Short mmCIF file of C-alpha atoms in Angstrom, two decimals:
data_model
loop_
_atom_site.label_atom_id
_atom_site.label_comp_id
_atom_site.label_asym_id
_atom_site.label_seq_id
_atom_site.Cartn_x
_atom_site.Cartn_y
_atom_site.Cartn_z
CA UNK A 1 67.64 39.28 -25.17
CA UNK A 2 69.55 37.18 -27.66
CA UNK A 3 69.62 33.40 -27.26
CA UNK A 4 72.78 31.36 -27.03
CA UNK A 5 72.07 29.89 -30.46
CA UNK A 6 72.50 33.30 -32.02
CA UNK A 7 75.65 34.13 -30.10
CA UNK A 8 77.32 30.74 -30.23
CA UNK A 9 80.61 32.38 -31.17
CA UNK A 10 80.36 35.12 -28.56
CA UNK A 11 80.57 35.17 -24.79
CA UNK A 12 77.59 36.54 -22.84
CA UNK A 13 79.51 39.77 -22.27
CA UNK A 14 80.40 40.07 -25.94
CA UNK A 15 76.79 39.48 -26.92
CA UNK A 16 75.69 42.22 -24.50
CA UNK A 17 78.24 44.64 -25.99
CA UNK A 18 77.11 43.71 -29.46
CA UNK A 19 73.49 44.43 -28.51
CA UNK A 20 74.44 47.84 -27.07
CA UNK A 21 76.40 48.60 -30.20
CA UNK A 22 73.46 47.69 -32.42
CA UNK A 23 71.16 49.85 -30.33
CA UNK A 24 73.30 52.86 -31.25
CA UNK A 25 73.58 52.37 -35.00
CA UNK A 26 70.01 53.11 -36.09
CA UNK A 27 69.17 49.44 -35.82
CA UNK A 28 66.93 47.39 -33.50
CA UNK A 29 66.70 43.69 -32.88
CA UNK A 30 63.79 41.59 -31.82
CA UNK A 31 62.97 38.06 -30.76
CA UNK A 32 59.72 36.12 -30.93
CA UNK A 33 59.20 32.85 -29.04
CA UNK A 34 56.92 30.76 -31.20
CA UNK A 35 56.04 28.47 -28.28
CA UNK A 36 55.21 31.03 -25.59
CA UNK A 37 54.34 33.77 -28.17
CA UNK A 38 56.34 36.28 -26.20
CA UNK A 39 58.31 39.03 -27.94
CA UNK A 40 61.37 40.94 -26.88
CA UNK A 41 62.52 44.23 -28.40
CA UNK A 42 65.89 45.84 -27.92
CA UNK A 43 66.25 49.45 -26.76
CA UNK A 44 67.29 50.31 -30.30
CA UNK A 45 64.02 48.81 -31.57
CA UNK A 46 62.03 51.21 -29.38
CA UNK A 47 64.29 54.10 -30.34
CA UNK A 48 63.74 53.49 -34.04
CA UNK A 49 60.02 54.01 -33.49
CA UNK A 50 60.55 57.06 -31.28
CA UNK A 51 59.85 55.37 -27.93
CA UNK A 52 61.65 54.32 -24.80
CA UNK A 53 61.40 50.77 -23.47
CA UNK A 54 58.08 50.38 -21.69
CA UNK A 55 56.31 53.23 -23.52
CA UNK A 56 54.33 50.77 -25.65
CA UNK A 57 53.31 47.18 -25.25
CA UNK A 58 55.98 44.77 -26.45
CA UNK A 59 54.01 42.05 -28.18
CA UNK A 60 53.72 40.50 -31.58
CA UNK A 61 49.98 41.41 -31.63
CA UNK A 62 50.69 45.09 -30.95
CA UNK A 63 53.40 45.10 -33.58
CA UNK A 64 51.27 43.32 -36.18
CA UNK A 65 47.94 45.09 -35.48
CA UNK A 66 49.07 48.64 -34.62
CA UNK A 67 52.60 49.32 -35.87
CA UNK A 68 52.91 47.42 -39.16
CA UNK A 69 51.28 49.13 -42.17
CA UNK A 70 48.42 46.93 -43.37
CA UNK A 71 49.65 46.94 -46.95
CA UNK A 72 53.02 45.49 -45.91
CA UNK A 73 51.77 42.62 -43.72
CA UNK A 74 52.00 40.04 -46.48
CA UNK A 75 55.63 40.92 -47.25
CA UNK A 76 56.57 40.79 -43.56
CA UNK A 77 54.92 37.40 -42.94
CA UNK A 78 56.49 35.96 -46.10
CA UNK A 79 59.94 37.07 -44.90
CA UNK A 80 59.73 35.76 -41.32
CA UNK A 81 58.31 32.37 -42.34
CA UNK A 82 60.65 31.79 -45.24
CA UNK A 83 61.85 28.18 -45.31
CA UNK A 84 63.53 27.96 -48.70
CA UNK A 85 67.19 27.56 -49.52
CA UNK A 86 69.55 30.45 -48.93
CA UNK A 87 69.09 33.46 -46.67
CA UNK A 88 65.59 34.72 -45.89
CA UNK A 89 64.42 37.63 -48.10
CA UNK A 90 64.74 41.12 -46.73
CA UNK A 91 61.35 42.79 -46.25
CA UNK A 92 60.92 46.51 -46.71
CA UNK A 93 57.92 47.56 -44.62
CA UNK A 94 56.35 50.68 -43.18
CA UNK A 95 55.97 51.06 -39.39
CA UNK A 96 54.05 53.70 -37.46
CA UNK A 97 56.50 55.86 -35.52
CA UNK A 98 55.65 58.06 -32.57
CA UNK A 99 56.34 61.45 -34.16
CA UNK A 100 56.88 60.99 -37.93
CA UNK A 101 54.01 58.80 -39.00
CA UNK A 102 54.78 55.78 -41.11
CA UNK A 103 58.42 55.35 -42.12
CA UNK A 104 60.24 52.75 -44.16
CA UNK A 105 62.21 49.98 -42.38
CA UNK A 106 64.17 47.01 -43.59
CA UNK A 107 63.45 43.78 -41.70
CA UNK A 108 65.72 40.74 -41.76
CA UNK A 109 64.54 37.60 -39.95
CA UNK A 110 66.03 34.23 -39.05
CA UNK A 111 64.09 31.20 -37.77
CA UNK A 112 65.58 28.88 -35.18
CA UNK A 113 64.13 25.48 -34.24
CA UNK A 114 66.15 23.67 -31.58
CA UNK A 115 65.88 21.57 -28.45
CA UNK A 116 65.84 24.73 -26.39
CA UNK A 117 62.93 26.30 -28.24
CA UNK A 118 61.55 27.71 -31.50
CA UNK A 119 62.44 31.34 -32.09
CA UNK A 120 62.40 33.96 -34.80
CA UNK A 121 65.12 36.59 -34.56
CA UNK A 122 65.08 39.78 -36.49
CA UNK A 123 66.98 42.97 -37.24
CA UNK A 124 65.19 46.21 -38.05
CA UNK A 125 66.87 49.20 -39.77
CA UNK A 126 65.45 52.59 -40.67
CA UNK A 127 65.80 53.11 -44.43
CA UNK A 128 63.20 55.86 -44.78
CA UNK A 129 65.49 58.48 -46.37
CA UNK A 130 67.06 55.97 -48.76
CA UNK A 131 63.66 54.49 -49.67
CA UNK A 132 62.02 57.85 -50.29
CA UNK A 133 64.97 58.85 -52.50
CA UNK A 134 64.64 55.58 -54.36
CA UNK A 135 60.87 56.01 -54.81
CA UNK A 136 61.39 59.58 -55.99
CA UNK A 137 63.95 58.40 -58.53
CA UNK A 138 61.61 55.63 -59.70
CA UNK A 139 58.76 58.10 -60.01
CA UNK A 140 60.95 60.44 -62.06
CA UNK A 141 62.07 57.50 -64.18
CA UNK A 142 58.46 56.40 -64.64
CA UNK A 143 57.37 59.91 -65.62
CA UNK A 144 60.27 60.13 -68.09
CA UNK A 145 59.38 56.74 -69.58
CA UNK A 146 55.70 57.65 -69.80
CA UNK A 147 56.46 61.05 -71.31
CA UNK A 148 58.76 59.42 -73.86
CA UNK A 149 56.16 56.78 -74.66
CA UNK A 150 53.34 59.31 -75.08
CA UNK A 151 55.50 61.71 -77.10
CA UNK A 152 56.99 58.83 -79.13
CA UNK A 153 60.45 60.20 -78.44
CA UNK A 154 63.72 58.60 -77.44
CA UNK A 155 67.35 59.48 -76.86
CA UNK A 156 70.53 58.34 -78.60
CA UNK A 157 74.25 58.89 -78.40
CA UNK A 158 77.23 58.21 -80.66
CA UNK A 159 80.66 57.71 -79.08
CA UNK A 160 82.92 59.32 -81.68
CA UNK A 161 86.20 57.40 -81.01
CA UNK A 162 84.44 54.04 -81.48
CA UNK A 163 81.38 55.24 -83.45
CA UNK A 164 79.43 53.04 -81.05
CA UNK A 165 75.72 53.83 -81.09
CA UNK A 166 73.41 53.77 -78.07
CA UNK A 167 69.65 54.08 -78.58
CA UNK A 168 66.96 54.14 -75.88
CA UNK A 169 64.15 51.54 -75.91
CA UNK A 170 61.73 54.19 -77.22
CA UNK A 171 63.78 54.55 -80.39
CA UNK A 172 63.72 50.81 -81.01
CA UNK A 173 59.93 51.03 -80.76
CA UNK A 174 59.92 53.74 -83.44
CA UNK A 175 62.15 51.50 -85.57
CA UNK A 176 59.61 48.71 -84.83
CA UNK A 177 62.48 46.48 -83.74
CA UNK A 178 61.74 44.37 -80.71
CA UNK A 179 63.89 42.01 -78.67
CA UNK A 180 67.63 42.12 -78.09
CA UNK A 181 68.82 44.21 -81.06
CA UNK A 182 72.07 46.09 -81.52
CA UNK A 183 72.71 48.23 -84.57
CA UNK A 184 75.70 49.87 -86.08
CA UNK A 185 75.65 53.50 -87.15
CA UNK A 186 75.33 52.54 -90.84
CA UNK A 187 72.47 50.13 -90.10
CA UNK A 188 70.59 52.84 -88.21
CA UNK A 189 71.02 55.28 -91.13
CA UNK A 190 69.77 52.68 -93.64
CA UNK A 191 66.23 52.97 -92.23
CA UNK A 192 65.86 56.52 -93.55
CA UNK A 193 64.28 56.86 -96.98
CA UNK A 194 66.98 56.96 -99.70
CA UNK A 195 66.61 60.69 -100.43
CA UNK A 196 67.18 61.50 -96.74
CA UNK A 197 70.15 59.17 -96.05
CA UNK A 198 72.74 61.64 -97.42
CA UNK A 199 70.98 64.45 -95.51
CA UNK A 200 71.23 62.77 -92.10
CA UNK A 201 74.74 61.47 -92.83
CA UNK A 202 75.95 64.99 -93.67
CA UNK A 203 74.21 66.44 -90.61
CA UNK A 204 76.05 64.00 -88.33
CA UNK A 205 79.35 64.57 -90.16
CA UNK A 206 78.94 68.33 -89.68
CA UNK A 207 78.16 67.77 -85.99
CA UNK A 208 81.38 65.75 -85.59
CA UNK A 209 83.71 67.84 -87.73
CA UNK A 210 82.23 71.32 -87.37
CA UNK A 211 80.47 70.93 -83.98
CA UNK A 212 77.27 72.00 -85.74
CA UNK A 213 73.91 70.96 -84.22
CA UNK A 214 71.04 69.91 -86.44
CA UNK A 215 67.27 69.49 -86.31
CA UNK A 216 65.71 67.73 -89.32
CA UNK A 217 62.33 66.27 -90.30
CA UNK A 218 62.70 63.30 -92.61
CA UNK A 219 60.89 60.28 -94.00
CA UNK A 220 61.79 56.99 -92.39
CA UNK A 221 60.91 53.37 -93.21
CA UNK A 222 60.38 51.11 -90.18
CA UNK A 223 61.29 47.45 -89.92
CA UNK A 224 57.64 46.67 -90.69
CA UNK A 225 57.85 48.71 -93.91
CA UNK A 226 55.77 51.62 -92.65
CA UNK A 227 56.90 55.00 -93.99
CA UNK A 228 56.61 57.69 -91.30
CA UNK A 229 57.84 61.21 -90.64
CA UNK A 230 60.45 61.50 -87.91
CA UNK A 231 62.33 64.32 -86.26
CA UNK A 232 66.07 63.78 -85.75
CA UNK A 233 67.87 66.29 -83.58
CA UNK A 234 71.54 66.09 -82.61
CA UNK A 235 74.04 68.18 -80.67
CA UNK A 236 77.81 67.71 -80.44
CA UNK A 237 79.43 67.22 -77.03
CA UNK A 238 82.97 68.61 -76.91
CA UNK A 239 85.87 67.91 -74.55
CA UNK A 240 88.18 70.43 -72.85
CA UNK A 241 90.15 70.74 -76.08
CA UNK A 242 87.04 71.71 -78.03
CA UNK A 243 86.97 68.42 -79.90
CA UNK A 244 83.69 66.60 -80.48
CA UNK A 245 83.72 63.37 -78.49
CA UNK A 246 80.02 62.48 -78.63
CA UNK A 247 76.94 63.39 -80.58
CA UNK A 248 73.79 63.19 -78.54
CA UNK A 249 70.19 63.81 -79.52
CA UNK A 250 66.56 62.86 -79.73
CA UNK A 251 64.58 60.88 -82.26
CA UNK A 252 60.81 61.38 -82.44
CA UNK A 253 57.91 59.91 -84.38
CA UNK A 254 56.08 63.02 -85.66
CA UNK A 255 54.12 61.25 -88.39
CA UNK A 256 50.61 62.21 -87.21
CA UNK A 257 51.55 65.84 -86.55
CA UNK A 258 53.52 66.19 -89.78
CA UNK A 259 50.86 64.65 -92.01
CA UNK A 260 48.19 66.77 -90.34
CA UNK A 261 50.31 69.85 -90.99
CA UNK A 262 50.91 68.86 -94.62
CA UNK A 263 47.22 68.20 -95.10
CA UNK A 264 46.37 71.55 -93.56
CA UNK A 265 48.94 73.30 -95.74
CA UNK A 266 47.54 71.50 -98.78
CA UNK A 267 44.04 72.67 -97.85
CA UNK A 268 45.33 76.21 -97.38
CA UNK A 269 47.04 76.08 -100.78
CA UNK A 270 43.88 74.67 -102.35
CA UNK A 271 41.75 77.39 -100.76
CA UNK A 272 44.27 79.98 -101.85
CA UNK A 273 44.17 78.64 -105.42
CA UNK A 274 40.38 78.53 -105.36
CA UNK A 275 40.29 82.07 -104.07
CA UNK A 276 42.62 83.22 -106.84
CA UNK A 277 40.53 81.42 -109.46
CA UNK A 278 37.38 82.95 -108.02
CA UNK A 279 38.94 86.39 -108.16
CA UNK A 280 40.13 85.68 -111.70
CA UNK A 281 36.65 84.49 -112.65
CA UNK A 282 35.07 87.61 -111.15
CA UNK A 283 37.58 89.73 -113.03
CA UNK A 284 36.79 87.91 -116.29
CA UNK A 285 33.06 88.26 -115.78
CA UNK A 286 33.37 91.92 -114.93
CA UNK A 287 35.85 92.76 -117.68
CA UNK A 288 34.31 90.77 -120.53
CA UNK A 289 30.70 91.53 -119.85
CA UNK A 290 31.47 95.21 -119.28
CA UNK A 291 33.37 95.28 -122.56
CA UNK A 292 30.46 93.69 -124.44
CA UNK A 293 27.93 95.90 -122.67
CA UNK A 294 29.94 99.03 -123.46
CA UNK A 295 30.31 98.11 -127.12
CA UNK A 296 26.63 97.25 -127.34
CA UNK A 297 25.56 100.54 -125.74
CA UNK A 298 27.87 102.48 -128.03
CA UNK A 299 26.44 100.76 -131.13
CA UNK A 300 22.83 101.23 -129.99
CA UNK A 301 23.44 104.94 -129.43
CA UNK A 302 25.09 105.17 -132.85
CA UNK A 303 22.17 103.32 -134.37
CA UNK A 304 19.68 105.75 -132.82
CA UNK A 305 21.62 108.76 -133.96
CA UNK A 306 22.12 107.48 -137.48
CA UNK A 307 19.62 108.50 -140.18
CA UNK A 308 21.02 106.78 -143.22
CA UNK A 309 19.66 103.29 -143.83
CA UNK A 310 23.00 102.02 -145.10
CA UNK A 311 24.70 103.18 -141.91
CA UNK A 312 21.97 101.57 -139.81
CA UNK A 313 22.44 98.23 -141.61
CA UNK A 314 26.18 98.32 -141.01
CA UNK A 315 25.73 99.28 -137.34
CA UNK A 316 23.15 96.55 -136.91
CA UNK A 317 25.55 93.98 -138.33
CA UNK A 318 28.07 95.10 -135.67
CA UNK A 319 25.39 94.75 -133.01
CA UNK A 320 24.74 91.16 -134.16
CA UNK A 321 28.48 90.42 -134.00
CA UNK A 322 28.67 91.80 -130.47
CA UNK A 323 25.61 89.77 -129.56
CA UNK A 324 27.20 86.56 -130.86
CA UNK A 325 30.41 87.36 -129.02
CA UNK A 326 28.46 88.00 -125.83
CA UNK A 327 26.68 84.68 -126.23
CA UNK A 328 30.01 82.91 -126.70
CA UNK A 329 31.41 84.59 -123.60
CA UNK A 330 28.36 83.59 -121.59
CA UNK A 331 28.86 80.03 -122.83
CA UNK A 332 32.47 80.01 -121.67
CA UNK A 333 31.52 81.36 -118.27
CA UNK A 334 28.80 78.76 -118.06
CA UNK A 335 31.36 76.04 -118.77
CA UNK A 336 33.50 77.26 -115.88
CA UNK A 337 30.56 77.21 -113.48
CA UNK A 338 29.64 73.79 -114.81
CA UNK A 339 33.05 72.41 -113.83
CA UNK A 340 32.48 73.31 -110.20
CA UNK A 341 28.95 71.93 -110.22
CA UNK A 342 30.11 68.59 -111.68
CA UNK A 343 32.63 67.89 -108.92
CA UNK A 344 30.06 65.83 -107.06
CA UNK A 345 29.44 63.54 -110.02
CA UNK A 346 30.26 59.90 -109.61
CA UNK A 347 33.76 58.81 -110.54
CA UNK A 348 34.34 55.71 -112.61
CA UNK A 349 37.29 53.45 -113.25
CA UNK A 350 38.62 54.62 -116.58
CA UNK A 351 41.23 53.13 -118.88
CA UNK A 352 43.76 55.73 -120.06
CA UNK A 353 44.21 53.86 -123.31
CA UNK A 354 40.44 53.82 -124.02
CA UNK A 355 40.07 57.54 -123.32
CA UNK A 356 43.11 58.31 -125.44
CA UNK A 357 41.72 56.22 -128.32
CA UNK A 358 38.39 58.08 -128.14
CA UNK A 359 40.10 61.47 -128.30
CA UNK A 360 42.42 60.37 -131.14
CA UNK A 361 39.37 59.19 -133.12
CA UNK A 362 37.70 62.57 -132.65
CA UNK A 363 40.87 64.44 -133.73
CA UNK A 364 41.80 62.01 -136.47
CA UNK A 365 41.45 64.59 -139.26
CA UNK A 366 43.84 67.01 -137.53
CA UNK A 367 46.28 64.21 -136.72
CA UNK A 368 46.32 62.97 -140.30
CA UNK A 369 46.61 66.49 -141.72
CA UNK A 370 49.54 67.31 -139.47
CA UNK A 371 51.21 63.90 -139.99
CA UNK A 372 51.47 63.66 -136.23
CA UNK A 373 53.33 60.71 -134.73
CA UNK A 374 51.79 59.54 -131.46
CA UNK A 375 53.63 57.52 -128.83
CA UNK A 376 51.89 56.21 -125.73
CA UNK A 377 52.77 54.15 -122.69
CA UNK A 378 50.09 53.64 -120.04
CA UNK A 379 51.62 50.47 -118.61
CA UNK A 380 52.78 52.04 -115.31
CA UNK A 381 49.31 53.37 -114.49
CA UNK A 382 46.61 51.87 -116.67
CA UNK A 383 43.47 53.04 -114.89
CA UNK A 384 42.17 55.79 -112.66
CA UNK A 385 38.96 56.59 -110.80
CA UNK A 386 37.87 59.89 -112.37
CA UNK A 387 34.93 61.80 -113.84
CA UNK A 388 34.80 60.58 -117.47
CA UNK A 389 33.95 63.94 -119.04
CA UNK A 390 36.81 65.63 -117.19
CA UNK A 391 39.46 63.10 -118.18
CA UNK A 392 38.35 63.13 -121.83
CA UNK A 393 38.39 66.94 -121.82
CA UNK A 394 41.91 67.01 -120.32
CA UNK A 395 43.18 64.59 -122.98
CA UNK A 396 41.45 66.53 -125.74
CA UNK A 397 42.75 69.94 -124.71
CA UNK A 398 46.34 68.81 -124.23
CA UNK A 399 46.39 66.78 -127.46
CA UNK A 400 44.74 69.59 -129.40
CA UNK A 401 47.29 72.08 -128.08
CA UNK A 402 50.20 69.80 -128.99
CA UNK A 403 48.87 69.44 -132.54
CA UNK A 404 47.95 73.12 -132.90
CA UNK A 405 51.38 74.33 -131.82
CA UNK A 406 53.47 71.85 -133.78
CA UNK A 407 56.75 73.08 -135.20
CA UNK A 408 56.45 73.95 -138.92
CA UNK A 409 59.87 72.56 -139.81
CA UNK A 410 59.71 69.05 -138.35
CA UNK A 411 57.34 66.16 -137.98
CA UNK A 412 55.30 66.58 -134.81
CA UNK A 413 55.91 63.83 -132.27
CA UNK A 414 53.60 63.69 -129.26
CA UNK A 415 54.36 61.38 -126.38
CA UNK A 416 51.76 60.57 -123.77
CA UNK A 417 52.35 58.36 -120.77
CA UNK A 418 51.27 57.79 -117.17
CA UNK A 419 53.04 56.73 -114.00
CA UNK A 420 52.32 56.32 -110.33
CA UNK A 421 54.32 57.92 -107.55
CA UNK A 422 53.33 57.20 -103.96
CA UNK A 423 49.55 57.66 -103.87
CA UNK A 424 49.36 59.90 -106.95
CA UNK A 425 48.83 59.12 -110.64
CA UNK A 426 50.51 61.41 -113.16
CA UNK A 427 49.62 62.02 -116.81
CA UNK A 428 52.33 63.48 -119.05
CA UNK A 429 52.06 65.06 -122.53
CA UNK A 430 55.29 65.90 -124.32
CA UNK A 431 55.66 67.44 -127.76
CA UNK A 432 58.43 68.78 -129.99
CA UNK A 433 56.45 71.83 -131.03
CA UNK A 434 57.18 75.53 -131.06
CA UNK A 435 57.38 75.76 -127.28
CA UNK A 436 56.40 78.65 -125.04
CA UNK A 437 58.51 81.50 -123.71
CA UNK A 438 57.99 80.60 -120.05
CA UNK A 439 59.91 83.59 -118.74
CA UNK A 440 57.56 85.89 -120.62
CA UNK A 441 54.25 84.02 -120.47
CA UNK A 442 54.68 81.44 -117.69
CA UNK A 443 52.44 83.19 -115.17
CA UNK A 444 49.71 83.79 -117.78
CA UNK A 445 49.67 80.34 -119.36
CA UNK A 446 46.53 79.08 -117.69
CA UNK A 447 44.66 82.38 -117.74
CA UNK A 448 41.42 82.80 -119.65
CA UNK A 449 41.67 84.20 -123.18
CA UNK A 450 45.46 84.06 -123.00
CA UNK A 451 47.12 83.21 -126.32
CA UNK A 452 50.79 83.48 -127.20
CA UNK A 453 51.40 82.43 -130.81
CA UNK A 454 49.01 84.58 -132.88
CA UNK A 455 47.22 81.41 -133.92
CA UNK A 456 43.90 82.44 -135.44
CA UNK A 457 42.20 79.33 -133.96
CA UNK A 458 43.43 80.03 -130.45
CA UNK A 459 40.82 81.32 -128.00
CA UNK A 460 42.72 80.93 -124.76
CA UNK A 461 40.07 78.70 -123.20
CA UNK A 462 41.50 75.14 -123.37
CA UNK A 463 44.28 75.36 -120.77
CA UNK A 464 42.11 77.50 -118.53
CA UNK A 465 39.42 74.81 -118.59
CA UNK A 466 41.96 72.01 -118.14
CA UNK A 467 43.47 73.59 -115.08
CA UNK A 468 40.02 74.16 -113.57
CA UNK A 469 39.03 70.54 -114.19
CA UNK A 470 42.27 69.17 -112.72
CA UNK A 471 42.27 71.40 -109.65
CA UNK A 472 38.57 70.91 -109.04
CA UNK A 473 39.38 67.27 -108.21
CA UNK A 474 42.39 68.09 -106.04
CA UNK A 475 45.08 67.70 -108.71
CA UNK A 476 47.64 70.05 -110.17
CA UNK A 477 49.23 70.78 -113.52
CA UNK A 478 52.79 71.88 -114.27
CA UNK A 479 54.43 72.86 -117.53
CA UNK A 480 58.00 72.91 -118.77
CA UNK A 481 58.72 74.45 -122.14
CA UNK A 482 61.53 75.76 -124.30
CA UNK A 483 60.99 77.85 -127.42
CA UNK A 484 61.65 75.84 -130.60
CA UNK A 485 62.24 72.68 -128.57
CA UNK A 486 58.88 71.62 -127.19
CA UNK A 487 56.54 71.54 -124.23
CA UNK A 488 55.84 69.06 -121.45
CA UNK A 489 52.65 69.11 -119.38
CA UNK A 490 52.64 67.00 -116.19
CA UNK A 491 49.22 66.52 -114.65
CA UNK A 492 48.84 65.13 -111.13
CA UNK A 493 45.39 63.63 -111.34
CA UNK A 494 44.90 62.35 -107.78
#
């Protein structure tokens, strides 16, 4: 079965023993004569396929056409006709067995060209179990890689004794670092936004020292300067002595989910605020109109019951006062409705300085009378896209308030400035006036007809209108105040 060229170092008897041995170790050998095109298969060859010698035709054509899986023919031919340097490549192919369908085999071939003929010798081994295990592992690895890629999640580990850091390829993709990159622990931390660096550092310290796991959502700046939300989760791994030897965890890009959640929460808050304002408006309408209607009805009844002309004149004067008050109330309510209806108006690029100058010109008499010192700085945010009437109204109400509630014992100083933070523009008004007792009036400050200083000019409309105008365009307004020190309004305009 084997030619002398193969068994040059063995006697004929040794070669026969070797062949018998091979036949019993899950291995078969074969020979193909390239001149006569005859094939020879060992008993082990037949056994590997589930046959006995003679059960099937021993020929290259039968092997190639009927036993070899069609998808593996190219790999098999490439292996048996290899003529390059070094040993021929090992081909892993599928062959049709008698009872178990196609199974995986490993085929090693050797070509021989000599004076006594041209042969190809080969060894065939069954590797089906090993190959299926390997394919299963690769499939699991592929699924893990695909899951990690789709979920934008990776794994990491810190070896505590050396503080060496391992990060999976998926994490480097989140960092937007490509190529052969190694990072130290401190370098990895430096990618977190500054306000979160002490947070993640403390979390890892607590995991090491206190064996405390953590799960945090933080802002992170990638190597390409993109700021994203990430989730960092870590768990300590302890040894038999209960000492933390590793910290292991996951790192996930949750930017889309997080921003969607924040946007949804913002919408919920906005709807909640709108609902509260609507309820407040309904309450105001109901309360104020009912009050006017009740007073009016009372006076009309009194007028009808009265017989003296002098009394009638006095009652009628009260009726006229109530009528004027009712008209004013209707005007205020109309202004509130108008704010909502003007939301759709076109925004324009407005200069803060120009709007401020317009408002100062309109309030010049009050400013001069109060000897008010104005300080402005609009250099950090000079312009904004806004509805002109709204912005002018906001300036006017806040400036008027600051002048109206100036402290009687010191020169009023009003500071107005703007700045930009992330995608928002902020407008700030600060004064050194009488201040507001926030603990007592803080929750009523922006309510309609709410006044707190017994000022005869106060109607409690300005701040209510300002808040409605700001919130109607998606902004917010906050106030900080201390009695006898001053007040600071911070308006987030966009």
